[in-house]
Structures are given as C-alpha cells and as structure tokens.
C-alpha cells in the first residue's frame, strides 16, 4: 500500500473524528475569537503533538490486538462500563455544572501551547478510535503494521486533526450560530452517541456469553 494513500487515510479519519463540536475544537475557536488566530493556531499545534503520540500508541495497541484477539473481549467489557459512565455524566451531570465553568485567563502563546497539549492528553478518545480504525483498515488490506506505514498514518492523523481545528478557528462565526453548538445541546449529543455505543457494545457482549 502506498505511503501517500496511508497518509491520506490517516488524515481523513482524523478529520472525521474531530468534525463534531467538542472540547478541543470549540476551545481552539473560542481562543481565536477572543485572542486572535495566532493563539488559536498555537493551541491547535499543542493539541496535534499529543495526537501524534496518541495515534502511534493506538496503532501499536492495534497491532498487539491483531495478534491477541482474546484480549478484545476483555476490552469490550471495560469499554461498556466506560461508555455507560460517560453517558450518565453528559446526560445528567454535565448539564447541571456547565454554568459553573471557570474560564482560564491565559495570555501567553506558550501557555496556550501547553494548554493544548494538556487538554489533548486528557482527551483519550482518539486512542480507542484510532485503534479501531487501524484494525479495520488492516483487516481490509489498506494498512499494515510496518513501522513506515504506522508513521505515515500517524502523520496523516495529526495533520487531519490540525486541518479541522483550523477550519473551526476561521469559520467559528458561522459555526457558533448553530444551536447544536451550545454547551447544553452538545452534552445531549455526546451523551446520546455514547448511549447508542453502550447499547451496541452490550449486545455484542451478551452475544459472546
């Protein structure tokens, strides 16, 4: 498989993963709106550096899973518990505390860079997402787990994340007018998605019993 194609696969799937309004892209947009595009971009660069590491770990993890399929059953049960907890949080807890959020007053570019790294590190969802995607791509022969292929995919994923953050930064005036980007509705959307995933995961766990 061409390394260029693998790069664009990583770019595409990372792009798709960051399209829904979330903590990282909305923060990048808000920073840009309040402090200028440069600081929004600096924040995004910090995010993407961590995404490189997360995607690489996900690919290595996927390579391990491909050799040890029995581990998948254990992880599926763990994922079920995690998704249920996340669903409960966003549907019943987050909406009650969303108005009490404190906006950090960080002014320097370096602070925004490290803030991006920190927030990206806290957001661990890219790891299971990219692990799933790399396993899927490998199963259809579009990706192998050689080092050069993994690196190409990782670079593409980092660039895809940056592209979507860049889009949010420069088109936030249009995006923010949509009602689905409000914090309350965003919590419902995230909770609904994780709830659906929880049900699907539960069905798969029951089938394997």
Coordinates of C-alpha atoms in Angstrom, one line a residue:
X1 CA 0.0 0.0 0.0
X2 CA 1.3 3.4 -0.9
X3 CA 2.5 5.5 2.0
X4 CA 0.9 8.5 0.4
X5 CA -2.5 6.8 0.4
X6 CA -2.0 5.7 4.1
X7 CA -1.2 9.3 4.9
X8 CA -4.5 10.5 3.4
X9 CA -6.4 7.7 5.1
X10 CA -5.0 8.9 8.5
X11 CA -5.8 12.5 7.6
X12 CA -9.4 11.6 6.5
X13 CA -10.3 9.5 9.5
X14 CA -8.8 12.0 12.0
X15 CA -10.7 14.8 10.2
X16 CA -13.9 12.9 10.6
X17 CA -13.2 12.2 14.2
X18 CA -12.9 15.9 15.0
X19 CA -15.8 17.2 13.0
X20 CA -18.4 17.0 15.8
X21 CA -18.3 20.1 18.1
X22 CA -16.2 19.1 21.1
X23 CA -13.9 20.4 23.8
X24 CA -10.8 20.8 21.7
X25 CA -12.2 22.3 18.5
X26 CA -14.5 24.6 20.4
X27 CA -11.8 25.8 22.7
X28 CA -9.5 26.5 19.7
X29 CA -12.3 28.5 18.1
X30 CA -13.0 30.5 21.3
X31 CA -9.3 31.3 21.8
X32 CA -9.1 32.5 18.3
X33 CA -12.2 34.6 18.7
X34 CA -11.0 36.3 21.9
X35 CA -7.2 36.4 21.5
X36 CA -6.6 36.2 17.7
X37 CA -5.9 33.5 15.2
X38 CA -2.3 33.1 16.1
X39 CA -3.0 31.9 19.6
X40 CA -5.7 29.6 18.3
X41 CA -3.2 28.0 16.0
X42 CA -0.6 27.7 18.8
X43 CA -3.2 25.9 20.9
X44 CA -4.0 23.6 17.9
X45 CA -0.3 22.8 17.4
X46 CA -0.1 21.7 21.1
X47 CA -3.2 19.5 20.6
X48 CA -1.8 17.9 17.5
X49 CA 1.6 17.0 19.1
X50 CA -0.3 14.9 21.6
X51 CA -2.5 13.4 18.8
X52 CA 0.7 12.2 17.1
X53 CA 1.6 10.3 20.3
X54 CA -1.9 9.0 20.9
X55 CA -2.3 7.7 17.3
X56 CA 1.0 6.0 17.4
X57 CA 0.1 4.3 20.7
X58 CA -3.3 3.3 19.2
X59 CA -1.5 1.7 16.1
X60 CA 0.9 -0.2 18.4
X61 CA -2.1 -1.3 20.5
X62 CA -4.0 -2.4 17.4
X63 CA -1.0 -4.4 16.2
X64 CA -1.0 -6.2 19.6
X65 CA -4.7 -6.8 19.4
X66 CA -4.4 -8.3 15.9
X67 CA -2.1 -10.9 17.3
X68 CA -4.1 -11.5 20.5
X69 CA -7.8 -11.4 19.6
X70 CA -8.8 -12.9 23.0
X71 CA -7.9 -9.5 24.6
X72 CA -10.6 -7.8 22.6
X73 CA -13.4 -9.5 24.7
X74 CA -11.9 -8.1 27.9
X75 CA -11.5 -4.6 26.5
X76 CA -15.1 -4.7 25.1
X77 CA -16.4 -5.3 28.7
X78 CA -14.3 -2.5 30.0
X79 CA -15.4 -0.2 27.2
X80 CA -19.0 -0.9 28.1
X81 CA -18.6 0.3 31.6
X82 CA -16.7 3.4 30.4
X83 CA -19.3 4.4 27.8
X84 CA -22.1 3.9 30.4
X85 CA -20.4 6.2 32.8
X86 CA -19.7 8.8 30.1
X87 CA -23.4 8.7 29.0
X88 CA -24.6 9.2 32.6
X89 CA -22.2 12.1 33.0
X90 CA -23.1 14.0 29.9
X91 CA -26.9 13.4 30.2
X92 CA -27.4 14.0 33.9
X93 CA -24.3 15.7 35.5
X94 CA -22.5 17.9 32.9
X95 CA -25.7 20.0 32.2
X96 CA -26.0 20.8 35.8
X97 CA -22.5 22.1 36.2
X98 CA -21.9 23.6 32.8
X99 CA -22.8 27.1 34.1
X100 CA -20.2 26.9 36.8
X101 CA -17.2 26.5 34.5
X102 CA -14.3 28.9 35.1
X103 CA -12.7 30.4 32.1
X104 CA -8.9 30.3 32.4
X105 CA -7.1 33.6 31.9
X106 CA -4.1 32.5 30.0
X107 CA -2.4 35.1 27.8
X108 CA 1.0 33.9 26.6
X109 CA 1.4 31.8 23.4
X110 CA 3.5 29.3 25.3
X111 CA 0.7 28.9 27.8
X112 CA -1.8 28.2 25.0
X113 CA 0.6 25.7 23.5
X114 CA 0.8 23.7 26.8
X115 CA -2.9 24.1 27.4
X116 CA -3.5 22.5 24.0
X117 CA -1.2 19.6 25.0
X118 CA -2.8 19.2 28.4
X119 CA -6.4 19.2 27.1
X120 CA -5.5 16.8 24.3
X121 CA -3.8 14.5 26.8
X122 CA -6.9 14.4 28.9
X123 CA -9.0 13.6 25.8
X124 CA -8.1 9.9 25.4
X125 CA -10.9 9.1 22.9
X126 CA -8.5 9.2 19.9
X127 CA -6.7 6.2 21.2
X128 CA -9.6 3.7 21.1
X129 CA -11.0 5.4 17.9
X130 CA -7.7 5.2 16.0
X131 CA -7.1 1.6 17.3
X132 CA -10.4 0.6 15.9
X133 CA -9.7 2.4 12.6
X134 CA -6.3 0.9 12.1
X135 CA -7.5 -2.6 12.9
X136 CA -10.4 -2.1 10.4
X137 CA -8.0 -0.8 7.7
X138 CA -5.6 -3.6 8.3
X139 CA -8.4 -6.2 8.0
X140 CA -9.3 -5.0 4.5
X141 CA -5.6 -4.8 3.4
X142 CA -5.4 -1.0 3.3
X143 CA -2.8 -0.8 6.1
X144 CA -0.1 -3.0 7.5
X145 CA 1.7 -2.6 10.8
X146 CA 5.2 -2.0 9.5
X147 CA 6.9 1.0 11.0
X148 CA 6.9 3.1 7.9
X149 CA 3.1 2.6 7.4
X150 CA 2.4 3.4 11.0
X151 CA 4.4 6.6 10.9
X152 CA 2.7 7.7 7.7
X153 CA -0.7 7.1 9.2
X154 CA 0.2 8.9 12.4
X155 CA 1.4 12.0 10.5
X156 CA -1.8 12.0 8.4
X157 CA -3.9 11.7 11.6
X158 CA -2.0 14.7 13.2
X159 CA -2.5 16.8 10.1
X160 CA -6.1 15.8 9.8
X161 CA -6.7 17.0 13.4
X162 CA -5.0 20.3 12.7
X163 CA -7.0 20.9 9.5
X164 CA -10.3 20.5 11.3
X165 CA -9.2 22.7 14.2
X166 CA -8.0 25.3 11.6
X167 CA -11.5 25.2 10.0
X168 CA -13.1 25.8 13.4
X169 CA -10.8 28.7 14.1
X170 CA -11.5 30.6 10.9
X171 CA -15.2 29.8 10.5
X172 CA -16.3 30.0 14.1
X173 CA -18.5 33.0 13.4
X174 CA -20.7 30.7 11.2
X175 CA -20.4 27.6 13.4
X176 CA -21.3 29.3 16.6
X177 CA -24.7 30.5 15.2
X178 CA -25.9 26.9 15.1
X179 CA -27.9 25.8 18.0
X180 CA -26.3 22.4 18.3
X181 CA -23.0 24.0 19.4
X182 CA -24.5 25.3 22.7
X183 CA -23.0 23.6 25.7
X184 CA -26.3 22.0 26.8
X185 CA -27.2 20.6 23.4
X186 CA -23.6 19.4 22.9
X187 CA -23.8 17.4 26.2
X188 CA -27.0 15.8 25.0
X189 CA -25.5 14.9 21.6
X190 CA -22.4 13.4 23.2
X191 CA -24.4 11.5 25.8
X192 CA -26.8 10.2 23.1
X193 CA -23.9 9.0 20.9
X194 CA -22.2 7.2 23.8
X195 CA -25.5 5.8 24.9
X196 CA -26.0 4.2 21.5
X197 CA -22.5 2.9 21.6
X198 CA -23.2 1.4 25.0
X199 CA -26.2 -0.4 23.8
X200 CA -24.4 -1.8 20.7
X201 CA -21.4 -2.9 22.9
X202 CA -23.8 -4.5 25.5
X203 CA -25.5 -6.5 22.7
X204 CA -22.1 -7.7 21.4
X205 CA -21.0 -8.7 25.0
X206 CA -24.2 -10.7 25.5
X207 CA -23.8 -12.5 22.2
X208 CA -20.3 -13.6 23.3
X209 CA -21.5 -15.1 26.6

